Coordinates of C-alpha atoms and ligand atoms in Angstrom, one line a residue:
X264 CA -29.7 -38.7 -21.4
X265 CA -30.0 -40.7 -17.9
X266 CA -33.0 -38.7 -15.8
X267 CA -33.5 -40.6 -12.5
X268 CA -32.3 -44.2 -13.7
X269 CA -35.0 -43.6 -16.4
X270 CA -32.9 -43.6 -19.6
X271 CA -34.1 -41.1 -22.2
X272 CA -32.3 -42.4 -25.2
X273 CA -35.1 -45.3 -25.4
X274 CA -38.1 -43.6 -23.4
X275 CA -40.3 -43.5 -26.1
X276 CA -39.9 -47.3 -26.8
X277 CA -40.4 -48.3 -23.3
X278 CA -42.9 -45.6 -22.0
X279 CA -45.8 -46.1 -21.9
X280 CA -45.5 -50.4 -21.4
X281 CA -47.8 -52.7 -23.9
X282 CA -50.4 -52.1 -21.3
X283 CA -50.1 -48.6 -21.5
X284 CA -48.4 -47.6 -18.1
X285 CA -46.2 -44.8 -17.4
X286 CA -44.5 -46.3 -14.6
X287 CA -47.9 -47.4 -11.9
X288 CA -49.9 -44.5 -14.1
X289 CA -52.0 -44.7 -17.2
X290 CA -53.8 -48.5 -18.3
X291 CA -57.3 -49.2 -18.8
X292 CA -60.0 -49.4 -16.2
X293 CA -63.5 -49.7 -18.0
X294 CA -65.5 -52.5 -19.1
X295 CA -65.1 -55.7 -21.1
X296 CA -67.3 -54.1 -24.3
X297 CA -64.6 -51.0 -24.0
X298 CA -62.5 -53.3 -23.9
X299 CA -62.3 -54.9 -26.6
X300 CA -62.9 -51.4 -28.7
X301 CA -59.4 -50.3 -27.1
X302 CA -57.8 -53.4 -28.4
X303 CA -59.0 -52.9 -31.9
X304 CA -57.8 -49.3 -31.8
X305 CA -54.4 -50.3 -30.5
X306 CA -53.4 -52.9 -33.1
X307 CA -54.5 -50.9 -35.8
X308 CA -52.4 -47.8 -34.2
X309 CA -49.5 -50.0 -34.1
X310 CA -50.0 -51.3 -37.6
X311 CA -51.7 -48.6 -39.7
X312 CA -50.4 -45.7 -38.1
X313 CA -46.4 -47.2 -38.7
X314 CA -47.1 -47.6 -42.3
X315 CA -45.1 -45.8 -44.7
X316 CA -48.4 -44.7 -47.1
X317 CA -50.6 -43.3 -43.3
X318 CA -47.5 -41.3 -42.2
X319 CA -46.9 -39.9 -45.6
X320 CA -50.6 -38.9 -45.9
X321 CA -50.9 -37.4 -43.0
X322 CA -47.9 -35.3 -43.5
X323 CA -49.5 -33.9 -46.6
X324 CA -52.8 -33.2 -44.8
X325 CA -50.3 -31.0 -42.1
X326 CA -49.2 -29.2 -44.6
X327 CA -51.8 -28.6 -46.9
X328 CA -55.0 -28.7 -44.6
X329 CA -53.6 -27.4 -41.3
X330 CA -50.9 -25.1 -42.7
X331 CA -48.3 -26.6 -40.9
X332 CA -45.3 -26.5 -39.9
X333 CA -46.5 -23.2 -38.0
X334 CA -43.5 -20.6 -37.2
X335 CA -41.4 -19.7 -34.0
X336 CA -41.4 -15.9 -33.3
X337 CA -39.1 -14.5 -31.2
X338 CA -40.6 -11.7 -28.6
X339 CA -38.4 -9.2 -28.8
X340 CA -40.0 -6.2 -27.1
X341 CA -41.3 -8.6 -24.3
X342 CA -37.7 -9.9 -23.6
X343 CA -36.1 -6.4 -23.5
X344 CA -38.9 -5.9 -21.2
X345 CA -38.1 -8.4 -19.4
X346 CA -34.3 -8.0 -19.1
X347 CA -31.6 -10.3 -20.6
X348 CA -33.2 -13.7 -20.9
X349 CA -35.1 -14.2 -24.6
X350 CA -38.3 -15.4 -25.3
X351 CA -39.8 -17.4 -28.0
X352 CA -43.3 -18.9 -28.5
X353 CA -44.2 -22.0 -30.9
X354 CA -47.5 -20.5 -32.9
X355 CA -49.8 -23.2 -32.7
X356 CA -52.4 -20.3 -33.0
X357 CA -51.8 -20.9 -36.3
X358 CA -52.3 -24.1 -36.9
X359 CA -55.9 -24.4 -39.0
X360 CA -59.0 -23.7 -36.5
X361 CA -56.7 -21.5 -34.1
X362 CA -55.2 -24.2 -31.5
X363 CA -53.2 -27.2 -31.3
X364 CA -55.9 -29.6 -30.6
X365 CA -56.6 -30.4 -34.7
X366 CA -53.0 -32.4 -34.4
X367 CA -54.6 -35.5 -32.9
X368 CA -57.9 -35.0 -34.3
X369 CA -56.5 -34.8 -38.0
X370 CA -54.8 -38.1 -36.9
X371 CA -57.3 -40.0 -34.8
X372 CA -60.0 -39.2 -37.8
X373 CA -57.3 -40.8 -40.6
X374 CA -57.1 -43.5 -38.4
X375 CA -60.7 -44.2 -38.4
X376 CA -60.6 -43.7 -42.2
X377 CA -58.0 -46.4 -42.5
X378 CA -60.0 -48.9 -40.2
X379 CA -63.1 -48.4 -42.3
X380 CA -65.5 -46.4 -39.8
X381 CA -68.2 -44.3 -40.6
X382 CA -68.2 -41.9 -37.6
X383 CA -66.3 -40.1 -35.1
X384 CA -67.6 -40.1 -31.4
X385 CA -66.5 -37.3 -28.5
X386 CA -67.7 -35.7 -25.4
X387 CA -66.8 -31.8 -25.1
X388 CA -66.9 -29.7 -22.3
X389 CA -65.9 -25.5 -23.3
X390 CA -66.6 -27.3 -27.4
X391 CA -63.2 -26.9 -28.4
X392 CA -62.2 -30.3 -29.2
X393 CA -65.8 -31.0 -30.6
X394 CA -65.2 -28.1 -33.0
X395 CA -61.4 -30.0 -34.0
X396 CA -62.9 -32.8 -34.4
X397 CA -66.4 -32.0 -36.4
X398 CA -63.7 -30.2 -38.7
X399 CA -61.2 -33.2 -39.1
X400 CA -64.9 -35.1 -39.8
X401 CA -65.9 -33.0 -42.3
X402 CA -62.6 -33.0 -43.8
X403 CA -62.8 -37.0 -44.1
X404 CA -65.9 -37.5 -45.0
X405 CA -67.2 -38.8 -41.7
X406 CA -70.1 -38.6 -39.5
X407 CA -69.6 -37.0 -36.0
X408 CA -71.2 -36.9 -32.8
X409 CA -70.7 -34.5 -30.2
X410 CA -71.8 -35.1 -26.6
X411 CA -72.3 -32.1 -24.9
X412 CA -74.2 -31.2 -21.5
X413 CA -77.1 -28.7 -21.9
X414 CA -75.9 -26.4 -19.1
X415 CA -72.1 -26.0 -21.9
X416 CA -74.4 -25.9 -24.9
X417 CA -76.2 -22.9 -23.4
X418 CA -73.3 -21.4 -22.3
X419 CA -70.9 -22.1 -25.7
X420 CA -73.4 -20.8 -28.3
X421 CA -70.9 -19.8 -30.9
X422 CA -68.9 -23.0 -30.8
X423 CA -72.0 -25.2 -30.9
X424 CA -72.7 -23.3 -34.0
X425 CA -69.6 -24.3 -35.6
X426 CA -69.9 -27.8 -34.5
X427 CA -73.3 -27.9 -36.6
X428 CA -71.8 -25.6 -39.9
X429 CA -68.9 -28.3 -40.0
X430 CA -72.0 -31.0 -39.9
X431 CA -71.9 -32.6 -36.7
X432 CA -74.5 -34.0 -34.5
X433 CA -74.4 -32.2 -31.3
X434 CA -76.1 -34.6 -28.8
X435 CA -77.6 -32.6 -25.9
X436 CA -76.9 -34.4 -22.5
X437 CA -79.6 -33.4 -19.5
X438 CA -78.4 -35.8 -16.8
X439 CA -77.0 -35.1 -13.6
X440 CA -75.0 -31.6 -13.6
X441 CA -75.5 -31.7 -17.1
X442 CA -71.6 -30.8 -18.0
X443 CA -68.7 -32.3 -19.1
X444 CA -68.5 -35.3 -16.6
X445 CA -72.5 -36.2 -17.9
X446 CA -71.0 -35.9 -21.4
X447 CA -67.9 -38.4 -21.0
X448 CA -70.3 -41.1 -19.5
X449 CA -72.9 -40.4 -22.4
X450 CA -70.0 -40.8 -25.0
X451 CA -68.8 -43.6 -23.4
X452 CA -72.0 -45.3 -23.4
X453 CA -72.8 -44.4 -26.8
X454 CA -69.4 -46.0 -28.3
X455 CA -70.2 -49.1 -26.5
X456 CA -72.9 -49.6 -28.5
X457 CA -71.8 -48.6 -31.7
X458 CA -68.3 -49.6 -31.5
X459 CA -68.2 -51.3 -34.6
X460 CA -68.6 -48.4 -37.0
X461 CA -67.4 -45.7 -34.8
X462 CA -64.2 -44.7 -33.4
X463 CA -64.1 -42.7 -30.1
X464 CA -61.7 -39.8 -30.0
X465 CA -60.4 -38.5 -26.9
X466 CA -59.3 -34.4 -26.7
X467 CA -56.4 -34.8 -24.6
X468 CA -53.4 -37.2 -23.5
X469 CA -56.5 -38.5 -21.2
X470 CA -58.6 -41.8 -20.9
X471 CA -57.9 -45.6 -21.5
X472 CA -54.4 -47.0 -23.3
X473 CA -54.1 -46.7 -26.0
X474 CA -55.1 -42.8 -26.4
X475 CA -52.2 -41.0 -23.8
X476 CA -49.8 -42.5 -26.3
X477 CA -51.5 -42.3 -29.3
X478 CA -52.7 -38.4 -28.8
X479 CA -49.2 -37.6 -27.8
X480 CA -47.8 -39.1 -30.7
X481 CA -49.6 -37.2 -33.0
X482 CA -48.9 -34.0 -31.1
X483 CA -45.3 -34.5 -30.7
X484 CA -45.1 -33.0 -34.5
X485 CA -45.5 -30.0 -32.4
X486 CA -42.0 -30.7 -30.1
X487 CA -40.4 -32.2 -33.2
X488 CA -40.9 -29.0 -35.5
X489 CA -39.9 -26.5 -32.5
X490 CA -36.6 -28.1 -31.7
X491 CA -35.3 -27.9 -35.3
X492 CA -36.4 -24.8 -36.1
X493 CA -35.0 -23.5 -32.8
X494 CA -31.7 -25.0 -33.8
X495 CA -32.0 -23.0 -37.4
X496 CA -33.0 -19.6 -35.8
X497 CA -30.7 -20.1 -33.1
X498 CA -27.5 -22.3 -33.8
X499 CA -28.7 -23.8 -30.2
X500 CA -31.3 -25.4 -27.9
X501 CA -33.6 -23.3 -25.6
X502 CA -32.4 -23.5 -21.9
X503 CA -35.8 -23.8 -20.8
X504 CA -39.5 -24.9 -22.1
X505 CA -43.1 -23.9 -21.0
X506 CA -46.2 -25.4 -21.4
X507 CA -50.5 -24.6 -20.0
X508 CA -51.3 -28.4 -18.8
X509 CA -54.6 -29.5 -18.9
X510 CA -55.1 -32.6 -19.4
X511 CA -52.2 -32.3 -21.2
X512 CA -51.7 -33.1 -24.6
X513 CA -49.7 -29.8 -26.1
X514 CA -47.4 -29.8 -23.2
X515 CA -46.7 -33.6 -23.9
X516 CA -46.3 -32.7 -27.8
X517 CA -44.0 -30.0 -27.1
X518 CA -42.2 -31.5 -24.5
X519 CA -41.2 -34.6 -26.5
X520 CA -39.3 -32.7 -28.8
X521 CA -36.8 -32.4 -26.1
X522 CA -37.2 -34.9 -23.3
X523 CA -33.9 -36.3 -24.6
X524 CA -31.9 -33.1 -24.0
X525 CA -30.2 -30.9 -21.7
X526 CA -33.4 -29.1 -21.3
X527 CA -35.3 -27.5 -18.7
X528 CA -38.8 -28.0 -19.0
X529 CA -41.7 -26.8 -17.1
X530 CA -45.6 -27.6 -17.0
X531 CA -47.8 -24.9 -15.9
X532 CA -50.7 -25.9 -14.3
X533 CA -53.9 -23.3 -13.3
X534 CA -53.8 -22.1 -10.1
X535 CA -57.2 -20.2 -10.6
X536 CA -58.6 -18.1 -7.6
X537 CA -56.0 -20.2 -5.2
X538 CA -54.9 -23.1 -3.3
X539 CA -58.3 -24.4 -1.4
X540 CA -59.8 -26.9 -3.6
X541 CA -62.6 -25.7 -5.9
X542 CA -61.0 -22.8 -6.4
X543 CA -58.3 -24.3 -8.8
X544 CA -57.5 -27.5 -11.0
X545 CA -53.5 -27.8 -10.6
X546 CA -54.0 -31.6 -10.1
X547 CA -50.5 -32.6 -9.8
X548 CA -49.4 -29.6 -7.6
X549 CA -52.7 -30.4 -4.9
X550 CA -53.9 -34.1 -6.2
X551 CA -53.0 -37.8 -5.4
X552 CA -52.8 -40.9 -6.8
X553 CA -56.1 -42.3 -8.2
X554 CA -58.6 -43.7 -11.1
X555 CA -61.0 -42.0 -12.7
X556 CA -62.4 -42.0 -16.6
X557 CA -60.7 -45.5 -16.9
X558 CA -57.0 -44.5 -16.4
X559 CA -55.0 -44.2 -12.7
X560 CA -53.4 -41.1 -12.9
X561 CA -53.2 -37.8 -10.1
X562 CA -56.5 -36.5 -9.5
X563 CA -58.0 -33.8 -7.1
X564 CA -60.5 -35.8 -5.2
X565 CA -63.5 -34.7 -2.8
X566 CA -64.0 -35.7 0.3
X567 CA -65.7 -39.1 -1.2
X568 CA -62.9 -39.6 -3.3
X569 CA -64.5 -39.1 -6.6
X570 CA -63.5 -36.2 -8.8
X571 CA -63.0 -32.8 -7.3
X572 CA -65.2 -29.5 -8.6
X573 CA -62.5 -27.4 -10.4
X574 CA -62.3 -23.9 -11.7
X575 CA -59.6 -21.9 -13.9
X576 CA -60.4 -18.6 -16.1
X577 CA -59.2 -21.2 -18.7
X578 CA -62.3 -23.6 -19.8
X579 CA -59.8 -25.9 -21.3
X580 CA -57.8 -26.4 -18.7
X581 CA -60.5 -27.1 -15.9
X582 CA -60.2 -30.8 -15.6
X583 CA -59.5 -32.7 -12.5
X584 CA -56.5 -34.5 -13.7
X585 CA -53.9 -34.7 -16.3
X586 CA -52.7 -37.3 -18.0
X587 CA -50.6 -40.2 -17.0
X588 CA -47.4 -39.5 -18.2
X589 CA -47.7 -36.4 -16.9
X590 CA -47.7 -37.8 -13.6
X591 CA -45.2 -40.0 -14.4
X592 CA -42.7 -37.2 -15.7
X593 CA -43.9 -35.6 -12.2
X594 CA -42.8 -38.1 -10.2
X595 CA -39.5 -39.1 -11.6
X596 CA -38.7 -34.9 -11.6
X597 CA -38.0 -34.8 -15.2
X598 CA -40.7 -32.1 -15.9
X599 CA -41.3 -29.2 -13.0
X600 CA -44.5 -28.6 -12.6
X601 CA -45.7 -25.2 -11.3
X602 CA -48.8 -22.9 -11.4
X603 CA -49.5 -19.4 -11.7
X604 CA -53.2 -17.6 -10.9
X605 CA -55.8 -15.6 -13.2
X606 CA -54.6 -12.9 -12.1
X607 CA -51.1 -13.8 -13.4
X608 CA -52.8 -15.2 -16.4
X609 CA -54.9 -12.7 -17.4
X610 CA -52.1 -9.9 -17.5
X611 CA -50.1 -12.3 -19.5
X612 CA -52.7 -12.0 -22.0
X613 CA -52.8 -8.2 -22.5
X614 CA -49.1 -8.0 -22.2
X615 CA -48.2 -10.5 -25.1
X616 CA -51.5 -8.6 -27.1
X617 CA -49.9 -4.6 -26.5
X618 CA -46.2 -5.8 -26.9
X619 CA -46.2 -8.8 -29.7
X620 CA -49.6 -8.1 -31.8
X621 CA -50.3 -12.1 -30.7
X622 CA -53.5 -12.2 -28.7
X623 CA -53.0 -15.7 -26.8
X624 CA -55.7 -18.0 -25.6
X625 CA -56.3 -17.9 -22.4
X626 CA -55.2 -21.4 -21.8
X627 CA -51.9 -20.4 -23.6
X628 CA -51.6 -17.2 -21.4
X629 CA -50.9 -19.2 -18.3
X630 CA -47.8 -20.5 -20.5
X631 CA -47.1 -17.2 -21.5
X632 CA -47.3 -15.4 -17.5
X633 CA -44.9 -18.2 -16.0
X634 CA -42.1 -17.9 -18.9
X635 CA -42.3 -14.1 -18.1
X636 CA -41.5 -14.8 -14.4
X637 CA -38.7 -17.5 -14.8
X638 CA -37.6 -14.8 -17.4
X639 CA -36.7 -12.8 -14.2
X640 CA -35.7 -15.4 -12.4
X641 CA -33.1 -17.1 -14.8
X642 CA -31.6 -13.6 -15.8
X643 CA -30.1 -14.9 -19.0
X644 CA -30.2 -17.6 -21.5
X645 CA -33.3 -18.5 -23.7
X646 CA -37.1 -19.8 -23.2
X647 CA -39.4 -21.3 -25.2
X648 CA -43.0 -21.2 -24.6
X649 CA -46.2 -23.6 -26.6
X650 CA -48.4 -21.0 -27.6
X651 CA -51.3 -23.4 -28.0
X652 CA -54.0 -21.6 -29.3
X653 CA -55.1 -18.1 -30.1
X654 CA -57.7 -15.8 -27.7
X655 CA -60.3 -14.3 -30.1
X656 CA -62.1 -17.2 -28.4
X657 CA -61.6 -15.2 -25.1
X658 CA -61.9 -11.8 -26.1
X659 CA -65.6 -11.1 -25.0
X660 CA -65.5 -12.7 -21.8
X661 CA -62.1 -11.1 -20.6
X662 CA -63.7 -7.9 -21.6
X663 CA -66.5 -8.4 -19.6
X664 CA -64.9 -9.9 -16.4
X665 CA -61.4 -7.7 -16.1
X666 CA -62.5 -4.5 -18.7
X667 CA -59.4 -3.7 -21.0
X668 CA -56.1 -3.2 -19.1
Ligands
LIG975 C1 -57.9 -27.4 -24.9 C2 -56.8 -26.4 -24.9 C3 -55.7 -26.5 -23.9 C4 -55.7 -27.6 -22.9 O1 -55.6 -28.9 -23.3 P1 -54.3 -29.8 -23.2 O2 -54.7 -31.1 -23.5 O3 -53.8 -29.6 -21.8 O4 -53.3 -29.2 -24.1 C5 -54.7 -25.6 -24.0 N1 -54.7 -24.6 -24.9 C6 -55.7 -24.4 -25.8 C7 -55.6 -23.3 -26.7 C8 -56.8 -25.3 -25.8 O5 -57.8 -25.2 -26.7

């Protein structure tokens, strides 16, 4: 398929470049030691991760680890709701640990297996990628730090619990704001310095080449599964696709399943309290072009420039960009991206609970509210929507702020 003189058929060979652009987004903007670290990842990513015995081990792990390939389940009391369009969701609540994210962790912690590293490094913010990855670490074998600013430790209790069952070493970070932004510069620093029996592992299609490619790749088993199952189930393709996007990396999972088709695919971005910045993060509805945690991407900037405070009822999807091939995908108008509120979001949540006995994440539900209102708007045809992750994670504080509706 030809999208904007961009030709589809060969995207994933050419996109992103051997410098890791999408187009002027994505690359590497950090320092010589970092450098070099991203070098050493790449080549073995291009050498390990190709090989015939890596691939076929980490399919086994999928299925026998993460109980993979997880189902499609039509919503059938939700579409009659709805009117005459169908919806679907892709359970990725069920992958192992409740969320997509174990995808690229399971593969980024192989990886460092293969290369002969001790220990797996990561910052987390809301502690779900720190859980993924203490669990793919415990799986392998490996040591694990997780960076994490006090101010999230206090107020992520039960996930910093699981973090230190599964074994890992969560590193309390009291600089500055002491959240998430503290935490990536800690990491950082710390990998610098122990580069050499450490991998760093990123929790979203984020950061320096070569990790937007690499934790796409290892998410698009996500995309890959959905369109052939949706071709079993339904003898056809879905006329439309929805995804949350945070930084980003189930929507670019998912959607590479079906770049190459006659598909219309949609990212869904959070548009939080509203449209004045602070009280959102929809980056590439309200950002612009810019650099920040050493990849150029869109950004929401302050009046300085640098990052932009953000907020969404979502803690994984309150990050001030997204990742550079989202961007990318953005510009050249292959992928609409769009946004819908908390308020949206949090009805989607009870909804899909009370009508499909599937309580989604939060994160997911912003997925979930704009497939319900392009339901209406298409009239007929079919939609299917990334469940990423499930909502017993969400379930105490939803209660508290909105009661039960
Ligand atoms: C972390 C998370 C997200 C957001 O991350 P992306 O990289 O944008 O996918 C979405 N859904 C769930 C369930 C998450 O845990």
């Amino acid at each position: 398929m030809n999208f904007n003189n961009i030709d589809f058929d060969t995207y994933f060979k050419n996109y992103p470049d051997e410098n890791g652009f999408f187009g002027k987004y994505g690359g590497s903007y950090i320092s010589e030691d970092l450098q070099k670290a991203m070098e050493e990842i790449t080549e073995a990513y291009f050498t390990i991760c190709k090989s015939s015995k890596f691939i076929s081990e980490l399919r086994r792990i999928r299925k026998d680890f993460q109980g993979r390939p997880t189902p499609i389940s039509h919503l059938e009391r939700l579409s009659e709701k709805l009117g005459n369009v169908q919806l679907y969701v892709k359970r990725e609540d069920l992958n192992h640990t409740g969320a997509h994210k174990l995808n690229h962790c399971m593969g980024e912690a192989l990886l460092a297996k293969y290369m002969g590293k001790k220990k797996v490094i990561a910052e987390t913010g809301a502690g779900q990628h720190g859980v993924a990855l203490a669990t793919a670490a415990a799986y392998f074998g490996l040591e694990c730090d997780i960076y994490m600013g006090s101010v999230d430790i206090k107020k992520q209790a039960p996930n910093v619990a699981r973090m230190k069952i599964l074994g890992a070493n969560v590193v309390e970070v009291t600089h500055g704001l002491a959240t998430l932004k503290e935490a990536v510069d800690a990491a950082f620093a710390a990998y610098a310095k122990e580069y050499k029996d450490s991998i760093y592992c990123i929790g979203s299609v984020l950061g320096p080449h070569p990790f937007p490619m690499m934790v796409r790749d290892f998410q698009s088993v996500v995309g890959i599964e959905a369109r052939e199952q949706f071709l079993e189930m339904t003898g056809e393709l879905p006329d439309a696709i929805v995804a949350c996007v945070g930084g980003g990396s189930n929507a670019a999972g998912f959607f590479a399943g079906f770049l190459n088709d006659p598909v219309d695919i949609y990212g869904v971005e959070p548009l939080g309290r509203g449209p004045a910045l602070g009280d959102h993060a929809a980056s590439l509805k309200y950002g612009e072009e810019g650099i920040m945690h050493g990849f150029n991407s869109i950004m929401l900037k302050d009046e300085n420039g640098e990052p932009a405070p953000v907020y969404s009822v979502a803690s994984g999807l309150d990050y001030p960009s997204s990742g550079p091939e989202h961007a990318f995908l953005h510009d050249i108008g292959r992928v609409k991206y769009d946004v819908v509120d908390d308020d949206e979001t949090v009805d989607a949540f009870f909804t899909l609970s009370k009508l499909e006995g599937i309580i989604p994440a939060i994160e997911s539900s912003h997925a979930v509210a704009y497939g319900m209102k392009l339901a209406e708007k298409m009239g007929k045809g079919s939609i299917l929507i990334n469940l990423s992750g499930r909502g017993d994670k969400d379930m105490d504080y939803i209660i508290e702020k909105y009661g039960i509706r």
